[in-house]
Amino acid sequence: MQNKIVIGITDCKKYDTYHQWIAEHPDKRIEIIRLSHHSQNLSDLRKCHGIVLSGGEDVHPRFYNKPEYYEFCDKDDVSELRDEFEWRVLDYTEKNNLPVLGICRGLQVGNVYFGGTLIPHLPAWGKDDHSKYSNGQTRYHTIQIQDATLLHTLAQQSAGNINSYHHQGVEILGNGLMVTAQSEDGVVEAIERSPNAKGGFLLLVQWHPERMEQQQTPLAAGLRRIFMEAVEG
């Protein structure tokens, strides 16, 4: 029997959705580990071949030296324990060149880890509302994809339609990163490593591919495929 391919997914309220999405990849060697800030199972990182940074809480502004931004955060949806845990996860992935796919909050915590900052509430900064509609329905909008990027390679198109569930976004970009997709109002929707930056596979997206209605699109299943290709080497 071939060796298992172990994917670590960071814990969140909708963890099962991420687990199912990764498990639907055709390679049946996949084993999934729940990396939880509650159980602090950082030792399980040694078993992992790739990491998915899941969505969830606002990143506490103290991690990007903007404590004054805290008033714009959802006070009931901030977890410094999770922030600190995922910081250590990224310490490990950087040291060991593990492939990382970041989703929604995963993009935000990744940007902060590399020295960037966040817009704590997009409408307060003059941006469009990027959260779901007040009636609970999913918001969709168009993104523009930069040429000659990993995202463009998998999408094979310069624009795409994605879902949107977030109220925060990138303010200052982290070191060694480049923006690879933006919304029409200029909000960063995807980040990759700069071509001259050292490190393993890193693709961070602001939308939720695991929740896309059309799963067999490049910006949903295509993201999973290219991540798993990086994991499988």
mmCIF file of C-alpha atoms in Angstrom:
data_model
loop_
_atom_site.group_PDB
_atom_site.id
_atom_site.type_symbol
_atom_site.label_atom_id
_atom_site.label_comp_id
_atom_site.label_asym_id
_atom_site.label_seq_id
_atom_site.Cartn_x
_atom_site.Cartn_y
_atom_site.Cartn_z
ATOM 1 C CA MET A 1 0.000 0.000 0.000
ATOM 2 C CA GLN A 2 1.281 3.447 -0.889
ATOM 3 C CA ASN A 3 2.144 5.897 1.858
ATOM 4 C CA LYS A 4 -0.558 8.137 3.232
ATOM 5 C CA ILE A 5 -0.711 11.810 2.254
ATOM 6 C CA VAL A 6 -1.452 13.718 5.435
ATOM 7 C CA ILE A 7 -3.167 17.114 5.298
ATOM 8 C CA GLY A 8 -3.492 19.245 8.407
ATOM 9 C CA ILE A 9 -6.502 21.563 8.544
ATOM 10 C CA THR A 10 -6.669 24.241 11.218
ATOM 11 C CA ASP A 11 -9.695 24.015 13.464
ATOM 12 C CA CYS A 12 -12.739 26.272 13.099
ATOM 13 C CA LYS A 13 -16.514 26.188 13.580
ATOM 14 C CA LYS A 14 -17.063 24.875 10.046
ATOM 15 C CA TYR A 15 -14.146 22.435 10.132
ATOM 16 C CA ASP A 16 -16.225 19.556 8.738
ATOM 17 C CA THR A 17 -16.820 21.470 5.497
ATOM 18 C CA TYR A 18 -13.072 21.809 4.888
ATOM 19 C CA HIS A 19 -12.495 18.175 5.841
ATOM 20 C CA GLN A 20 -15.107 16.986 3.348
ATOM 21 C CA TRP A 21 -13.759 19.236 0.589
ATOM 22 C CA ILE A 22 -10.204 17.920 0.914
ATOM 23 C CA ALA A 23 -11.440 14.339 1.307
ATOM 24 C CA GLU A 24 -13.266 14.641 -2.044
ATOM 25 C CA HIS A 25 -9.921 14.866 -3.857
ATOM 26 C CA PRO A 26 -9.555 11.724 -6.021
ATOM 27 C CA ASP A 27 -6.357 10.499 -4.322
ATOM 28 C CA LYS A 28 -7.621 8.025 -1.719
ATOM 29 C CA ARG A 29 -4.315 7.992 0.185
ATOM 30 C CA ILE A 30 -5.361 11.192 1.953
ATOM 31 C CA GLU A 31 -5.486 11.269 5.723
ATOM 32 C CA ILE A 32 -6.665 14.453 7.446
ATOM 33 C CA ILE A 33 -5.569 15.790 10.819
ATOM 34 C CA ARG A 34 -7.451 18.446 12.763
ATOM 35 C CA LEU A 35 -4.901 20.993 13.990
ATOM 36 C CA SER A 36 -6.644 22.580 16.948
ATOM 37 C CA HIS A 37 -5.772 25.600 19.046
ATOM 38 C CA HIS A 38 -7.950 24.012 21.718
ATOM 39 C CA SER A 39 -5.890 20.828 21.990
ATOM 40 C CA GLN A 40 -2.605 22.535 20.979
ATOM 41 C CA ASN A 41 -1.553 19.474 18.962
ATOM 42 C CA LEU A 42 1.387 21.152 17.242
ATOM 43 C CA SER A 43 3.329 17.893 17.452
ATOM 44 C CA ASP A 44 1.001 16.513 14.747
ATOM 45 C CA LEU A 45 2.606 18.907 12.273
ATOM 46 C CA ARG A 46 5.456 16.411 11.931
ATOM 47 C CA LYS A 47 3.013 14.015 10.251
ATOM 48 C CA CYS A 48 1.707 16.568 7.735
ATOM 49 C CA HIS A 49 2.626 16.970 4.077
ATOM 50 C CA GLY A 50 0.485 20.072 3.538
ATOM 51 C CA ILE A 51 -1.585 22.573 5.520
ATOM 52 C CA VAL A 52 -4.955 24.234 4.950
ATOM 53 C CA LEU A 53 -5.489 27.428 6.962
ATOM 54 C CA SER A 54 -9.260 27.567 7.389
ATOM 55 C CA GLY A 55 -11.624 30.511 7.787
ATOM 56 C CA GLY A 56 -13.130 31.901 10.964
ATOM 57 C CA GLU A 57 -12.412 34.612 13.491
ATOM 58 C CA ASP A 58 -10.959 38.075 12.977
ATOM 59 C CA VAL A 59 -7.201 38.246 13.522
ATOM 60 C CA HIS A 60 -6.537 40.348 16.632
ATOM 61 C CA PRO A 61 -5.053 43.698 15.512
ATOM 62 C CA ARG A 62 -2.277 43.479 18.094
ATOM 63 C CA PHE A 63 -0.623 40.924 15.823
ATOM 64 C CA TYR A 64 -0.145 43.624 13.193
ATOM 65 C CA ASN A 65 0.565 46.460 15.646
ATOM 66 C CA LYS A 66 -2.753 48.233 15.127
ATOM 67 C CA PRO A 67 -4.504 47.823 18.519
ATOM 68 C CA GLU A 68 -6.670 50.831 17.703
ATOM 69 C CA TYR A 69 -8.369 48.730 15.004
ATOM 70 C CA TYR A 70 -9.884 46.412 17.614
ATOM 71 C CA GLU A 71 -13.035 48.553 17.831
ATOM 72 C CA PHE A 72 -13.850 47.531 14.245
ATOM 73 C CA CYS A 73 -13.548 43.792 14.956
ATOM 74 C CA ASP A 74 -16.356 41.448 15.879
ATOM 75 C CA LYS A 75 -15.635 41.232 19.626
ATOM 76 C CA ASP A 76 -17.357 37.850 19.891
ATOM 77 C CA ASP A 77 -15.336 36.454 17.014
ATOM 78 C CA VAL A 78 -11.689 37.057 17.947
ATOM 79 C CA SER A 79 -9.410 34.328 19.294
ATOM 80 C CA GLU A 80 -5.883 35.275 20.277
ATOM 81 C CA LEU A 81 -5.341 31.631 21.223
ATOM 82 C CA ARG A 82 -6.035 30.626 17.632
ATOM 83 C CA ASP A 83 -3.903 33.468 16.268
ATOM 84 C CA GLU A 84 -0.931 32.349 18.347
ATOM 85 C CA PHE A 85 -1.430 28.695 17.411
ATOM 86 C CA GLU A 86 -1.594 29.402 13.680
ATOM 87 C CA TRP A 87 1.460 31.637 13.962
ATOM 88 C CA ARG A 88 3.366 28.590 15.186
ATOM 89 C CA VAL A 89 1.862 26.473 12.412
ATOM 90 C CA LEU A 90 3.274 28.948 9.891
ATOM 91 C CA ASP A 91 6.621 28.933 11.684
ATOM 92 C CA TYR A 92 6.706 25.198 11.004
ATOM 93 C CA THR A 93 5.547 25.367 7.381
ATOM 94 C CA GLU A 94 8.127 28.042 6.591
ATOM 95 C CA LYS A 95 10.945 26.119 8.236
ATOM 96 C CA ASN A 96 10.003 22.889 6.470
ATOM 97 C CA ASN A 97 8.699 24.205 3.122
ATOM 98 C CA LEU A 98 5.274 22.618 3.534
ATOM 99 C CA PRO A 99 2.643 23.619 0.954
ATOM 100 C CA VAL A 100 0.011 25.975 2.400
ATOM 101 C CA LEU A 101 -3.462 26.807 1.106
ATOM 102 C CA GLY A 102 -5.092 29.662 3.030
ATOM 103 C CA ILE A 103 -8.840 30.298 2.851
ATOM 104 C CA CYS A 104 -10.530 33.575 3.930
ATOM 105 C CA ARG A 105 -9.108 34.114 7.440
ATOM 106 C CA GLY A 106 -6.243 31.923 6.208
ATOM 107 C CA LEU A 107 -5.299 34.668 3.753
ATOM 108 C CA GLN A 108 -5.527 37.287 6.473
ATOM 109 C CA VAL A 109 -3.454 35.471 9.091
ATOM 110 C CA GLY A 110 -0.932 34.573 6.387
ATOM 111 C CA ASN A 111 -0.578 38.193 5.321
ATOM 112 C CA VAL A 112 -0.109 39.303 8.929
ATOM 113 C CA TYR A 113 2.438 36.544 9.558
ATOM 114 C CA PHE A 114 4.602 37.929 6.756
ATOM 115 C CA GLY A 115 4.475 41.441 8.200
ATOM 116 C CA GLY A 116 1.356 42.829 6.543
ATOM 117 C CA THR A 117 -1.651 44.593 8.049
ATOM 118 C CA LEU A 118 -5.416 44.292 7.649
ATOM 119 C CA ILE A 119 -8.359 46.562 7.005
ATOM 120 C CA PRO A 120 -10.484 45.666 10.059
ATOM 121 C CA HIS A 121 -13.859 46.499 8.478
ATOM 122 C CA LEU A 122 -14.075 47.070 4.731
ATOM 123 C CA PRO A 123 -17.148 49.373 4.629
ATOM 124 C CA ALA A 124 -15.526 51.704 7.192
ATOM 125 C CA TRP A 125 -12.574 52.062 4.789
ATOM 126 C CA GLY A 126 -14.814 52.969 1.852
ATOM 127 C CA LYS A 127 -14.928 49.493 0.318
ATOM 128 C CA ASP A 128 -17.981 47.524 -0.761
ATOM 129 C CA ASP A 129 -19.666 45.112 1.631
ATOM 130 C CA HIS A 130 -17.994 41.729 1.082
ATOM 131 C CA SER A 131 -19.934 39.793 3.721
ATOM 132 C CA LYS A 132 -22.994 37.669 3.030
ATOM 133 C CA TYR A 133 -26.327 39.440 2.525
ATOM 134 C CA SER A 134 -28.435 40.385 5.552
ATOM 135 C CA ASN A 135 -30.952 37.667 4.645
ATOM 136 C CA GLY A 136 -28.180 35.070 4.871
ATOM 137 C CA GLN A 137 -27.793 34.526 1.141
ATOM 138 C CA THR A 138 -24.313 34.161 -0.302
ATOM 139 C CA ARG A 139 -22.769 37.167 -2.002
ATOM 140 C CA TYR A 140 -20.919 36.592 -5.292
ATOM 141 C CA HIS A 141 -18.730 39.037 -7.180
ATOM 142 C CA THR A 142 -16.121 39.184 -9.920
ATOM 143 C CA ILE A 143 -12.361 39.156 -9.404
ATOM 144 C CA GLN A 144 -9.600 40.159 -11.797
ATOM 145 C CA ILE A 145 -6.702 37.692 -11.954
ATOM 146 C CA GLN A 146 -3.146 38.789 -12.679
ATOM 147 C CA ASP A 147 -1.342 37.231 -15.637
ATOM 148 C CA ALA A 148 1.763 35.074 -15.139
ATOM 149 C CA THR A 149 0.709 33.875 -11.688
ATOM 150 C CA LEU A 150 -0.055 30.505 -10.147
ATOM 151 C CA LEU A 151 -3.717 31.488 -9.883
ATOM 152 C CA HIS A 152 -3.879 32.459 -13.553
ATOM 153 C CA THR A 153 -2.215 29.186 -14.528
ATOM 154 C CA LEU A 154 -4.915 27.141 -12.812
ATOM 155 C CA ALA A 155 -7.817 29.435 -13.758
ATOM 156 C CA GLN A 156 -6.781 29.906 -17.416
ATOM 157 C CA GLN A 157 -8.745 33.152 -17.394
ATOM 158 C CA SER A 158 -8.298 36.777 -16.347
ATOM 159 C CA ALA A 159 -11.573 37.055 -14.433
ATOM 160 C CA GLY A 160 -13.755 34.822 -12.320
ATOM 161 C CA ASN A 161 -16.825 34.786 -10.110
ATOM 162 C CA ILE A 162 -16.345 33.890 -6.436
ATOM 163 C CA ASN A 163 -18.333 33.827 -3.208
ATOM 164 C CA SER A 164 -17.686 36.364 -0.459
ATOM 165 C CA TYR A 165 -18.106 36.039 3.309
ATOM 166 C CA HIS A 166 -15.580 38.460 4.833
ATOM 167 C CA HIS A 167 -15.601 41.937 6.380
ATOM 168 C CA GLN A 168 -11.816 42.345 6.686
ATOM 169 C CA GLY A 169 -9.106 42.457 4.043
ATOM 170 C CA VAL A 170 -5.488 43.199 3.252
ATOM 171 C CA GLU A 171 -4.298 46.733 3.977
ATOM 172 C CA ILE A 172 -0.493 46.521 3.632
ATOM 173 C CA LEU A 173 0.855 43.459 1.858
ATOM 174 C CA GLY A 174 3.249 41.171 3.735
ATOM 175 C CA ASN A 175 6.915 40.777 2.829
ATOM 176 C CA GLY A 176 7.771 38.447 -0.031
ATOM 177 C CA LEU A 177 4.165 38.287 -1.232
ATOM 178 C CA MET A 178 2.351 39.512 -4.329
ATOM 179 C CA VAL A 179 -1.300 40.198 -5.057
ATOM 180 C CA THR A 180 -2.652 37.877 -7.736
ATOM 181 C CA ALA A 181 -6.361 38.775 -7.743
ATOM 182 C CA GLN A 182 -8.498 41.764 -6.737
ATOM 183 C CA SER A 183 -12.176 42.653 -6.643
ATOM 184 C CA GLU A 184 -13.559 45.560 -8.656
ATOM 185 C CA ASP A 185 -13.312 47.858 -5.608
ATOM 186 C CA GLY A 186 -9.636 46.999 -5.128
ATOM 187 C CA VAL A 187 -9.892 44.475 -2.283
ATOM 188 C CA VAL A 188 -7.148 41.844 -2.374
ATOM 189 C CA GLU A 189 -8.669 38.449 -3.205
ATOM 190 C CA ALA A 190 -5.588 36.249 -3.653
ATOM 191 C CA ILE A 191 -1.924 36.265 -2.626
ATOM 192 C CA GLU A 192 1.090 34.178 -3.623
ATOM 193 C CA ARG A 193 4.801 34.309 -2.967
ATOM 194 C CA SER A 194 6.733 36.785 -5.077
ATOM 195 C CA PRO A 195 8.787 35.046 -7.787
ATOM 196 C CA ASN A 196 12.059 35.994 -6.075
ATOM 197 C CA ALA A 197 10.935 34.943 -2.573
ATOM 198 C CA LYS A 198 12.217 31.703 -1.077
ATOM 199 C CA GLY A 199 9.846 29.101 0.327
ATOM 200 C CA GLY A 200 7.376 26.387 -0.536
ATOM 201 C CA PHE A 201 3.974 26.506 -2.223
ATOM 202 C CA LEU A 202 1.822 29.297 -0.780
ATOM 203 C CA LEU A 203 -1.582 30.253 -2.164
ATOM 204 C CA LEU A 204 -3.946 32.361 -0.072
ATOM 205 C CA VAL A 205 -7.470 33.195 -1.260
ATOM 206 C CA GLN A 206 -10.141 35.384 0.285
ATOM 207 C CA TRP A 207 -13.120 33.373 -0.961
ATOM 208 C CA HIS A 208 -14.359 29.952 0.169
ATOM 209 C CA PRO A 209 -13.702 27.337 -2.540
ATOM 210 C CA GLU A 210 -15.122 24.625 -0.275
ATOM 211 C CA ARG A 211 -18.505 26.408 -0.321
ATOM 212 C CA MET A 212 -18.707 27.349 -3.995
ATOM 213 C CA GLU A 213 -21.976 26.266 -5.603
ATOM 214 C CA GLN A 214 -20.144 25.272 -8.787
ATOM 215 C CA GLN A 215 -17.523 22.928 -7.332
ATOM 216 C CA GLN A 216 -15.982 21.783 -10.612
ATOM 217 C CA THR A 217 -14.645 25.225 -11.506
ATOM 218 C CA PRO A 218 -10.955 26.211 -11.519
ATOM 219 C CA LEU A 219 -11.508 28.541 -8.540
ATOM 220 C CA ALA A 220 -12.929 25.702 -6.427
ATOM 221 C CA ALA A 221 -11.812 22.186 -7.391
ATOM 222 C CA GLY A 222 -8.904 23.689 -9.330
ATOM 223 C CA LEU A 223 -7.503 25.225 -6.155
ATOM 224 C CA ARG A 224 -7.697 21.900 -4.363
ATOM 225 C CA ARG A 225 -6.047 20.140 -7.289
ATOM 226 C CA ILE A 226 -3.070 22.493 -7.543
ATOM 227 C CA PHE A 227 -2.577 22.400 -3.765
ATOM 228 C CA MET A 228 -2.641 18.603 -3.743
ATOM 229 C CA GLU A 229 -0.217 18.480 -6.673
ATOM 230 C CA ALA A 230 2.201 20.572 -4.600
ATOM 231 C CA VAL A 231 1.694 18.255 -1.626
ATOM 232 C CA GLU A 232 2.242 15.133 -3.706
ATOM 233 C CA GLY A 233 5.407 16.664 -5.135
#
